[in-house]
């Protein structure tokens, strides 16, 4: 069961208050400027070779916020569990010596924020590294709302003076930052992919993660905007939700293209990209498209490794930091 529950759960808030109030009380007796910190909340990956996408975003955020500590957090329980096992696997660590310690000991957003508060940081901005405002972002938002709602008998003992949450790459509901503008910015960041596909005379295909419990119509909107902007056969399908592989295949047949350039529409090129998209099993998209008569080239590149895409998160964080209150 996930720790992140929807709404202001009284039991969760009570537990958080007990956990956070004591260190908060000690810190509030110190005078001086409020200490600021940033948390980058990604779904995560267990693939060491895919970490460069997340670390590229972190590097850009650090450059845009000099002097402010930037911490990573993974929202996926499964992925964090894999890293926790590796903490006691010295052979694995020796074989993967390049993995940063902050990844090996990565925590969830709640623990990451709690540790920062314990160190005296009371102004915390959390930037979502998710693609769209789906299940993972909703849980993260609920967590932030819960933490922000913590009160104390004496105002000086409230654990956080300021909390902000930056929206995902393709935006979130609301009228402050229209999500269609965020889609347009995302489309512009992918111009290089379109140019690469044109040189190959290939249709450009993206595999998104999607979700079975949230509407994934934003992927269809992204596809439409890509096609309108570049006037080229560009298609987006999802592992979960709509549009699925069959929707993608039907659209491809109408394009007239026989060559395909396929890339993951995910921040990292991890398990889904390596296996569901580019794997050699019969149910991988590469194999199924090949059997359907297409010549397929796959590229294992996470969106986070694209500077233009990473800059979207930097901008959204800046927007969140400028808000007088956390949205919504």
mmCIF file of C-alpha atoms in Angstrom:
data_model
loop_
_atom_site.group_PDB
_atom_site.id
_atom_site.type_symbol
_atom_site.label_atom_id
_atom_site.label_comp_id
_atom_site.label_asym_id
_atom_site.label_seq_id
_atom_site.Cartn_x
_atom_site.Cartn_y
_atom_site.Cartn_z
ATOM 1 C CA UNK A 1 0.000 0.000 0.000
ATOM 2 C CA UNK A 2 1.384 3.381 -0.957
ATOM 3 C CA UNK A 3 2.263 5.865 1.747
ATOM 4 C CA UNK A 4 0.927 8.668 -0.404
ATOM 5 C CA UNK A 5 -2.854 8.686 0.094
ATOM 6 C CA UNK A 6 -5.334 11.067 -1.414
ATOM 7 C CA UNK A 7 -6.720 13.892 0.684
ATOM 8 C CA UNK A 8 -5.741 15.131 4.110
ATOM 9 C CA UNK A 9 -5.546 11.869 6.002
ATOM 10 C CA UNK A 10 -5.752 12.622 9.725
ATOM 11 C CA UNK A 11 -3.643 9.642 10.766
ATOM 12 C CA UNK A 12 -0.892 10.558 8.312
ATOM 13 C CA UNK A 13 -0.838 14.174 9.429
ATOM 14 C CA UNK A 14 -0.729 13.130 13.072
ATOM 15 C CA UNK A 15 2.226 10.845 12.401
ATOM 16 C CA UNK A 16 4.006 13.500 10.395
ATOM 17 C CA UNK A 17 3.416 16.073 13.095
ATOM 18 C CA UNK A 18 5.031 13.798 15.686
ATOM 19 C CA UNK A 19 7.950 13.088 13.378
ATOM 20 C CA UNK A 20 8.588 16.662 12.325
ATOM 21 C CA UNK A 21 7.556 18.809 15.261
ATOM 22 C CA UNK A 22 10.499 18.007 17.545
ATOM 23 C CA UNK A 23 13.311 18.962 15.134
ATOM 24 C CA UNK A 24 11.258 21.915 13.966
ATOM 25 C CA UNK A 25 11.020 23.296 17.501
ATOM 26 C CA UNK A 26 14.761 23.167 17.926
ATOM 27 C CA UNK A 27 15.404 24.943 14.635
ATOM 28 C CA UNK A 28 12.965 27.787 15.162
ATOM 29 C CA UNK A 29 14.964 29.247 18.050
ATOM 30 C CA UNK A 30 17.784 30.109 15.636
ATOM 31 C CA UNK A 31 17.672 33.475 13.961
ATOM 32 C CA UNK A 32 18.779 34.100 10.400
ATOM 33 C CA UNK A 33 17.531 33.735 6.828
ATOM 34 C CA UNK A 34 15.185 30.867 6.032
ATOM 35 C CA UNK A 35 17.105 27.933 4.597
ATOM 36 C CA UNK A 36 15.927 26.850 1.141
ATOM 37 C CA UNK A 37 16.146 23.447 -0.538
ATOM 38 C CA UNK A 38 14.900 21.757 -3.705
ATOM 39 C CA UNK A 39 13.652 18.193 -4.136
ATOM 40 C CA UNK A 40 13.417 16.596 -7.590
ATOM 41 C CA UNK A 41 10.755 13.877 -7.458
ATOM 42 C CA UNK A 42 11.117 11.342 -10.274
ATOM 43 C CA UNK A 43 9.419 7.997 -10.803
ATOM 44 C CA UNK A 44 12.948 6.609 -10.839
ATOM 45 C CA UNK A 45 14.839 3.844 -12.587
ATOM 46 C CA UNK A 46 16.784 0.762 -11.543
ATOM 47 C CA UNK A 47 18.967 0.888 -14.680
ATOM 48 C CA UNK A 48 22.374 2.504 -13.972
ATOM 49 C CA UNK A 49 22.802 3.367 -17.660
ATOM 50 C CA UNK A 50 19.541 5.339 -17.576
ATOM 51 C CA UNK A 51 20.521 7.560 -14.650
ATOM 52 C CA UNK A 52 22.177 10.156 -16.883
ATOM 53 C CA UNK A 53 18.734 11.520 -17.787
ATOM 54 C CA UNK A 54 17.842 12.280 -14.165
ATOM 55 C CA UNK A 55 21.321 13.537 -13.332
ATOM 56 C CA UNK A 56 21.256 15.872 -16.342
ATOM 57 C CA UNK A 57 18.087 17.502 -15.024
ATOM 58 C CA UNK A 58 19.606 17.760 -11.548
ATOM 59 C CA UNK A 59 22.714 19.431 -12.950
ATOM 60 C CA UNK A 60 20.629 22.020 -14.784
ATOM 61 C CA UNK A 61 18.533 22.742 -11.699
ATOM 62 C CA UNK A 62 21.685 23.195 -9.607
ATOM 63 C CA UNK A 63 23.130 25.648 -12.124
ATOM 64 C CA UNK A 64 19.883 27.631 -12.110
ATOM 65 C CA UNK A 65 19.797 27.683 -8.281
ATOM 66 C CA UNK A 66 23.352 28.282 -7.042
ATOM 67 C CA UNK A 67 23.865 27.751 -3.349
ATOM 68 C CA UNK A 68 20.596 25.841 -2.895
ATOM 69 C CA UNK A 69 20.907 22.100 -2.133
ATOM 70 C CA UNK A 70 19.118 19.880 -4.656
ATOM 71 C CA UNK A 71 18.038 16.402 -3.538
ATOM 72 C CA UNK A 72 16.669 13.497 -5.576
ATOM 73 C CA UNK A 73 13.672 11.374 -4.571
ATOM 74 C CA UNK A 74 12.023 8.411 -6.326
ATOM 75 C CA UNK A 75 8.262 7.989 -6.087
ATOM 76 C CA UNK A 76 8.233 4.309 -7.156
ATOM 77 C CA UNK A 77 8.191 1.895 -4.215
ATOM 78 C CA UNK A 78 9.390 -0.972 -6.425
ATOM 79 C CA UNK A 79 12.379 0.910 -7.785
ATOM 80 C CA UNK A 80 13.444 2.157 -4.355
ATOM 81 C CA UNK A 81 13.196 -1.422 -3.108
ATOM 82 C CA UNK A 82 15.689 -2.515 -5.765
ATOM 83 C CA UNK A 83 18.148 0.181 -4.728
ATOM 84 C CA UNK A 84 17.715 -0.724 -1.066
ATOM 85 C CA UNK A 85 18.778 -4.316 -1.799
ATOM 86 C CA UNK A 86 21.838 -3.046 -3.638
ATOM 87 C CA UNK A 87 22.915 -1.107 -0.544
ATOM 88 C CA UNK A 88 24.003 -4.428 0.985
ATOM 89 C CA UNK A 89 25.366 -5.941 -2.238
ATOM 90 C CA UNK A 90 29.058 -5.064 -2.267
ATOM 91 C CA UNK A 91 29.680 -7.072 -5.445
ATOM 92 C CA UNK A 92 27.046 -5.081 -7.322
ATOM 93 C CA UNK A 93 28.434 -1.808 -5.984
ATOM 94 C CA UNK A 94 31.939 -2.750 -7.108
ATOM 95 C CA UNK A 95 30.682 -3.601 -10.599
ATOM 96 C CA UNK A 96 28.741 -0.319 -10.754
ATOM 97 C CA UNK A 97 31.165 2.022 -9.039
ATOM 98 C CA UNK A 98 29.973 4.983 -11.081
ATOM 99 C CA UNK A 99 26.529 5.055 -9.473
ATOM 100 C CA UNK A 100 26.278 8.123 -7.206
ATOM 101 C CA UNK A 101 25.678 7.485 -3.512
ATOM 102 C CA UNK A 102 22.594 9.729 -3.620
ATOM 103 C CA UNK A 103 21.036 7.219 -6.037
ATOM 104 C CA UNK A 104 22.104 4.126 -4.119
ATOM 105 C CA UNK A 105 20.506 5.532 -0.961
ATOM 106 C CA UNK A 106 17.619 7.319 -2.660
ATOM 107 C CA UNK A 107 14.473 7.831 -0.570
ATOM 108 C CA UNK A 108 10.860 8.693 -1.258
ATOM 109 C CA UNK A 109 9.747 12.344 -1.293
ATOM 110 C CA UNK A 110 8.370 12.187 2.258
ATOM 111 C CA UNK A 111 11.632 10.937 3.780
ATOM 112 C CA UNK A 112 13.680 13.333 1.675
ATOM 113 C CA UNK A 113 11.611 16.327 2.783
ATOM 114 C CA UNK A 114 11.645 15.157 6.422
ATOM 115 C CA UNK A 115 15.446 14.882 6.390
ATOM 116 C CA UNK A 116 15.750 18.382 4.977
ATOM 117 C CA UNK A 117 13.398 19.761 7.622
ATOM 118 C CA UNK A 118 15.421 18.001 10.294
ATOM 119 C CA UNK A 119 18.492 19.846 8.985
ATOM 120 C CA UNK A 120 16.725 23.185 9.349
ATOM 121 C CA UNK A 121 15.360 23.732 5.841
ATOM 122 C CA UNK A 122 11.951 25.379 6.060
ATOM 123 C CA UNK A 123 11.482 26.647 2.480
ATOM 124 C CA UNK A 124 11.228 23.626 0.210
ATOM 125 C CA UNK A 125 10.360 23.509 -3.476
ATOM 126 C CA UNK A 126 9.528 20.113 -4.958
ATOM 127 C CA UNK A 127 9.749 19.739 -8.726
ATOM 128 C CA UNK A 128 7.940 16.815 -10.306
ATOM 129 C CA UNK A 129 9.978 15.055 -12.995
ATOM 130 C CA UNK A 130 6.916 13.219 -14.278
ATOM 131 C CA UNK A 131 5.600 13.572 -17.833
ATOM 132 C CA UNK A 132 2.020 14.538 -17.043
ATOM 133 C CA UNK A 133 -0.291 15.035 -14.080
ATOM 134 C CA UNK A 134 -1.253 11.399 -13.612
ATOM 135 C CA UNK A 135 -1.316 8.981 -10.694
ATOM 136 C CA UNK A 136 2.235 9.542 -9.445
ATOM 137 C CA UNK A 137 1.873 13.320 -9.571
ATOM 138 C CA UNK A 138 -1.524 13.195 -7.832
ATOM 139 C CA UNK A 139 0.011 11.222 -4.965
ATOM 140 C CA UNK A 140 2.925 13.663 -4.764
ATOM 141 C CA UNK A 141 0.534 16.603 -4.725
ATOM 142 C CA UNK A 142 -1.510 15.003 -1.923
ATOM 143 C CA UNK A 143 1.662 14.532 0.101
ATOM 144 C CA UNK A 144 2.590 18.182 -0.341
ATOM 145 C CA UNK A 145 -0.884 19.355 0.646
ATOM 146 C CA UNK A 146 -0.707 17.186 3.776
ATOM 147 C CA UNK A 147 2.703 18.529 4.809
ATOM 148 C CA UNK A 148 1.672 22.092 4.108
ATOM 149 C CA UNK A 149 -1.387 21.684 6.339
ATOM 150 C CA UNK A 150 0.583 20.789 9.485
ATOM 151 C CA UNK A 151 -0.093 23.307 12.253
ATOM 152 C CA UNK A 152 1.350 23.881 15.717
ATOM 153 C CA UNK A 153 0.018 25.610 18.824
ATOM 154 C CA UNK A 154 2.748 28.213 18.400
ATOM 155 C CA UNK A 155 3.305 29.517 14.876
ATOM 156 C CA UNK A 156 7.081 29.447 15.256
ATOM 157 C CA UNK A 157 6.954 25.660 15.626
ATOM 158 C CA UNK A 158 5.245 25.019 12.278
ATOM 159 C CA UNK A 159 7.797 22.838 10.434
ATOM 160 C CA UNK A 160 7.631 24.583 7.052
ATOM 161 C CA UNK A 161 7.482 28.286 6.297
ATOM 162 C CA UNK A 162 7.015 27.758 2.576
ATOM 163 C CA UNK A 163 6.357 24.805 0.261
ATOM 164 C CA UNK A 164 6.005 24.811 -3.516
ATOM 165 C CA UNK A 165 5.287 22.129 -6.116
ATOM 166 C CA UNK A 166 6.382 22.445 -9.745
ATOM 167 C CA UNK A 167 4.114 20.977 -12.420
ATOM 168 C CA UNK A 168 5.091 18.049 -14.698
ATOM 169 C CA UNK A 169 6.521 18.533 -18.192
ATOM 170 C CA UNK A 170 3.138 18.557 -19.953
ATOM 171 C CA UNK A 171 1.469 20.667 -17.292
ATOM 172 C CA UNK A 172 -1.403 20.200 -14.887
ATOM 173 C CA UNK A 173 -5.068 21.249 -14.639
ATOM 174 C CA UNK A 174 -5.747 24.903 -13.876
ATOM 175 C CA UNK A 175 -5.779 28.343 -15.437
ATOM 176 C CA UNK A 176 -2.552 29.771 -14.023
ATOM 177 C CA UNK A 177 -0.324 27.819 -16.419
ATOM 178 C CA UNK A 178 -2.475 26.552 -19.341
ATOM 179 C CA UNK A 179 -1.443 22.979 -20.065
ATOM 180 C CA UNK A 180 -1.721 23.532 -23.828
ATOM 181 C CA UNK A 181 1.161 25.994 -23.540
ATOM 182 C CA UNK A 182 3.188 23.311 -21.770
ATOM 183 C CA UNK A 183 2.375 20.803 -24.519
ATOM 184 C CA UNK A 184 3.530 23.331 -27.124
ATOM 185 C CA UNK A 185 6.792 23.822 -25.221
ATOM 186 C CA UNK A 186 7.275 20.051 -25.074
ATOM 187 C CA UNK A 187 6.667 19.769 -28.809
ATOM 188 C CA UNK A 188 9.280 22.447 -29.484
ATOM 189 C CA UNK A 189 11.807 20.554 -27.347
ATOM 190 C CA UNK A 190 11.466 17.505 -29.627
ATOM 191 C CA UNK A 191 12.351 19.241 -32.891
ATOM 192 C CA UNK A 192 15.627 17.329 -33.155
ATOM 193 C CA UNK A 193 13.804 13.989 -33.127
ATOM 194 C CA UNK A 194 11.618 15.077 -36.035
ATOM 195 C CA UNK A 195 14.614 16.191 -38.073
ATOM 196 C CA UNK A 196 16.312 12.858 -37.399
ATOM 197 C CA UNK A 197 13.229 10.930 -38.562
ATOM 198 C CA UNK A 198 12.968 13.032 -41.725
ATOM 199 C CA UNK A 199 16.554 12.206 -42.674
ATOM 200 C CA UNK A 200 15.643 8.515 -42.409
ATOM 201 C CA UNK A 201 12.332 8.983 -44.257
ATOM 202 C CA UNK A 202 10.825 7.259 -41.218
ATOM 203 C CA UNK A 203 7.700 7.756 -39.169
ATOM 204 C CA UNK A 204 8.551 8.981 -35.674
ATOM 205 C CA UNK A 205 7.062 6.772 -32.961
ATOM 206 C CA UNK A 206 7.155 7.385 -29.214
ATOM 207 C CA UNK A 207 6.355 4.886 -26.478
ATOM 208 C CA UNK A 208 4.871 6.557 -23.408
ATOM 209 C CA UNK A 209 4.224 4.897 -20.068
ATOM 210 C CA UNK A 210 0.606 5.961 -19.640
ATOM 211 C CA UNK A 211 -1.683 4.856 -16.825
ATOM 212 C CA UNK A 212 -4.664 2.534 -16.426
ATOM 213 C CA UNK A 213 -6.285 4.615 -13.685
ATOM 214 C CA UNK A 214 -5.993 8.164 -15.027
ATOM 215 C CA UNK A 215 -7.043 9.558 -18.384
ATOM 216 C CA UNK A 216 -4.054 9.510 -20.732
ATOM 217 C CA UNK A 217 -5.689 11.644 -23.393
ATOM 218 C CA UNK A 218 -2.854 14.137 -23.063
ATOM 219 C CA UNK A 219 -0.714 11.760 -25.139
ATOM 220 C CA UNK A 220 -3.259 12.015 -27.965
ATOM 221 C CA UNK A 221 -3.195 15.801 -27.617
ATOM 222 C CA UNK A 222 0.592 15.754 -27.761
ATOM 223 C CA UNK A 223 0.484 13.602 -30.908
ATOM 224 C CA UNK A 224 -1.932 15.997 -32.588
ATOM 225 C CA UNK A 225 0.203 19.014 -31.705
ATOM 226 C CA UNK A 226 3.329 17.262 -33.004
ATOM 227 C CA UNK A 227 1.629 16.459 -36.306
ATOM 228 C CA UNK A 228 0.188 19.957 -36.717
ATOM 229 C CA UNK A 229 3.454 21.690 -35.821
ATOM 230 C CA UNK A 230 5.809 19.582 -37.925
ATOM 231 C CA UNK A 231 3.387 18.333 -40.609
ATOM 232 C CA UNK A 232 4.966 14.902 -40.422
ATOM 233 C CA UNK A 233 3.815 11.389 -39.427
ATOM 234 C CA UNK A 234 4.466 11.326 -35.680
ATOM 235 C CA UNK A 235 2.705 8.883 -33.382
ATOM 236 C CA UNK A 236 2.517 8.340 -29.632
ATOM 237 C CA UNK A 237 1.396 5.117 -27.966
ATOM 238 C CA UNK A 238 1.262 4.027 -24.331
ATOM 239 C CA UNK A 239 2.204 0.876 -22.447
ATOM 240 C CA UNK A 240 -0.861 1.536 -20.276
ATOM 241 C CA UNK A 241 -3.993 3.422 -21.280
ATOM 242 C CA UNK A 242 -4.833 5.266 -24.502
ATOM 243 C CA UNK A 243 -3.610 5.372 -27.227
ATOM 244 C CA UNK A 244 -2.351 1.785 -27.048
ATOM 245 C CA UNK A 245 -0.242 -0.241 -29.487
ATOM 246 C CA UNK A 246 -3.212 -1.210 -31.663
ATOM 247 C CA UNK A 247 -4.239 2.444 -31.969
ATOM 248 C CA UNK A 248 -0.676 3.258 -32.943
ATOM 249 C CA UNK A 249 -0.500 0.467 -35.530
ATOM 250 C CA UNK A 250 -3.747 1.538 -37.185
ATOM 251 C CA UNK A 251 -2.485 5.111 -37.526
ATOM 252 C CA UNK A 252 0.864 3.936 -38.879
ATOM 253 C CA UNK A 253 -0.817 1.976 -41.670
ATOM 254 C CA UNK A 254 -2.440 5.175 -42.907
ATOM 255 C CA UNK A 255 0.861 7.084 -42.950
ATOM 256 C CA UNK A 256 2.365 5.173 -45.858
ATOM 257 C CA UNK A 257 5.759 4.999 -44.145
ATOM 258 C CA UNK A 258 7.678 1.729 -44.043
ATOM 259 C CA UNK A 259 10.562 2.908 -41.874
ATOM 260 C CA UNK A 260 10.128 3.728 -38.188
ATOM 261 C CA UNK A 261 12.313 5.619 -35.737
ATOM 262 C CA UNK A 262 11.085 4.675 -32.262
ATOM 263 C CA UNK A 263 12.061 6.293 -28.976
ATOM 264 C CA UNK A 264 10.750 6.187 -25.401
ATOM 265 C CA UNK A 265 8.568 9.112 -24.376
ATOM 266 C CA UNK A 266 9.799 8.771 -20.807
ATOM 267 C CA UNK A 267 12.242 10.739 -18.687
ATOM 268 C CA UNK A 268 14.541 7.705 -18.499
ATOM 269 C CA UNK A 269 15.199 4.851 -20.905
ATOM 270 C CA UNK A 270 14.840 2.080 -18.350
ATOM 271 C CA UNK A 271 12.950 -1.203 -18.172
ATOM 272 C CA UNK A 272 10.017 -0.295 -20.419
ATOM 273 C CA UNK A 273 12.285 1.167 -23.080
ATOM 274 C CA UNK A 274 14.765 -1.710 -22.979
ATOM 275 C CA UNK A 275 12.217 -4.523 -22.910
ATOM 276 C CA UNK A 276 8.693 -3.431 -23.891
ATOM 277 C CA UNK A 277 9.925 -1.142 -26.662
ATOM 278 C CA UNK A 278 13.274 -2.418 -27.920
ATOM 279 C CA UNK A 279 13.408 -5.968 -26.552
ATOM 280 C CA UNK A 280 13.619 -9.183 -28.552
ATOM 281 C CA UNK A 281 10.594 -10.874 -26.998
ATOM 282 C CA UNK A 282 7.534 -11.473 -29.175
ATOM 283 C CA UNK A 283 5.470 -8.847 -27.345
ATOM 284 C CA UNK A 284 7.959 -5.979 -27.685
ATOM 285 C CA UNK A 285 6.877 -3.126 -29.928
ATOM 286 C CA UNK A 286 9.996 -3.519 -32.065
ATOM 287 C CA UNK A 287 9.250 -7.169 -32.785
ATOM 288 C CA UNK A 288 5.528 -6.631 -33.386
ATOM 289 C CA UNK A 289 6.164 -3.730 -35.764
ATOM 290 C CA UNK A 290 8.826 -5.724 -37.584
ATOM 291 C CA UNK A 291 6.370 -8.597 -38.040
ATOM 292 C CA UNK A 292 3.855 -6.070 -39.373
ATOM 293 C CA UNK A 293 6.284 -5.270 -42.193
ATOM 294 C CA UNK A 294 8.128 -2.212 -40.869
ATOM 295 C CA UNK A 295 11.851 -1.566 -40.697
ATOM 296 C CA UNK A 296 12.373 -0.367 -37.135
ATOM 297 C CA UNK A 297 15.230 1.564 -35.583
ATOM 298 C CA UNK A 298 15.047 2.034 -31.816
ATOM 299 C CA UNK A 299 16.940 4.524 -29.700
ATOM 300 C CA UNK A 300 17.272 4.097 -25.942
ATOM 301 C CA UNK A 301 17.334 7.718 -24.930
ATOM 302 C CA UNK A 302 15.481 9.204 -21.992
ATOM 303 C CA UNK A 303 13.888 12.613 -22.425
ATOM 304 C CA UNK A 304 15.826 13.903 -19.437
ATOM 305 C CA UNK A 305 19.068 13.632 -21.393
ATOM 306 C CA UNK A 306 17.718 16.208 -23.865
ATOM 307 C CA UNK A 307 18.762 19.640 -22.626
ATOM 308 C CA UNK A 308 15.668 21.253 -24.146
ATOM 309 C CA UNK A 309 13.423 18.828 -22.245
ATOM 310 C CA UNK A 310 15.371 19.186 -18.998
ATOM 311 C CA UNK A 311 14.932 22.940 -19.320
ATOM 312 C CA UNK A 312 11.153 22.461 -19.127
ATOM 313 C CA UNK A 313 11.529 21.270 -15.534
ATOM 314 C CA UNK A 314 13.899 24.124 -14.716
ATOM 315 C CA UNK A 315 11.288 26.600 -15.962
ATOM 316 C CA UNK A 316 8.427 24.910 -14.118
ATOM 317 C CA UNK A 317 10.446 24.981 -10.907
ATOM 318 C CA UNK A 318 11.116 28.688 -11.397
ATOM 319 C CA UNK A 319 7.391 29.256 -11.927
ATOM 320 C CA UNK A 320 6.591 27.394 -8.702
ATOM 321 C CA UNK A 321 9.195 29.336 -6.747
ATOM 322 C CA UNK A 322 7.634 32.609 -7.884
ATOM 323 C CA UNK A 323 4.156 31.685 -6.642
ATOM 324 C CA UNK A 324 2.904 33.255 -3.432
ATOM 325 C CA UNK A 325 1.102 30.004 -2.565
ATOM 326 C CA UNK A 326 1.277 26.386 -3.654
ATOM 327 C CA UNK A 327 -1.023 25.418 -6.512
ATOM 328 C CA UNK A 328 -3.765 24.404 -6.603
#
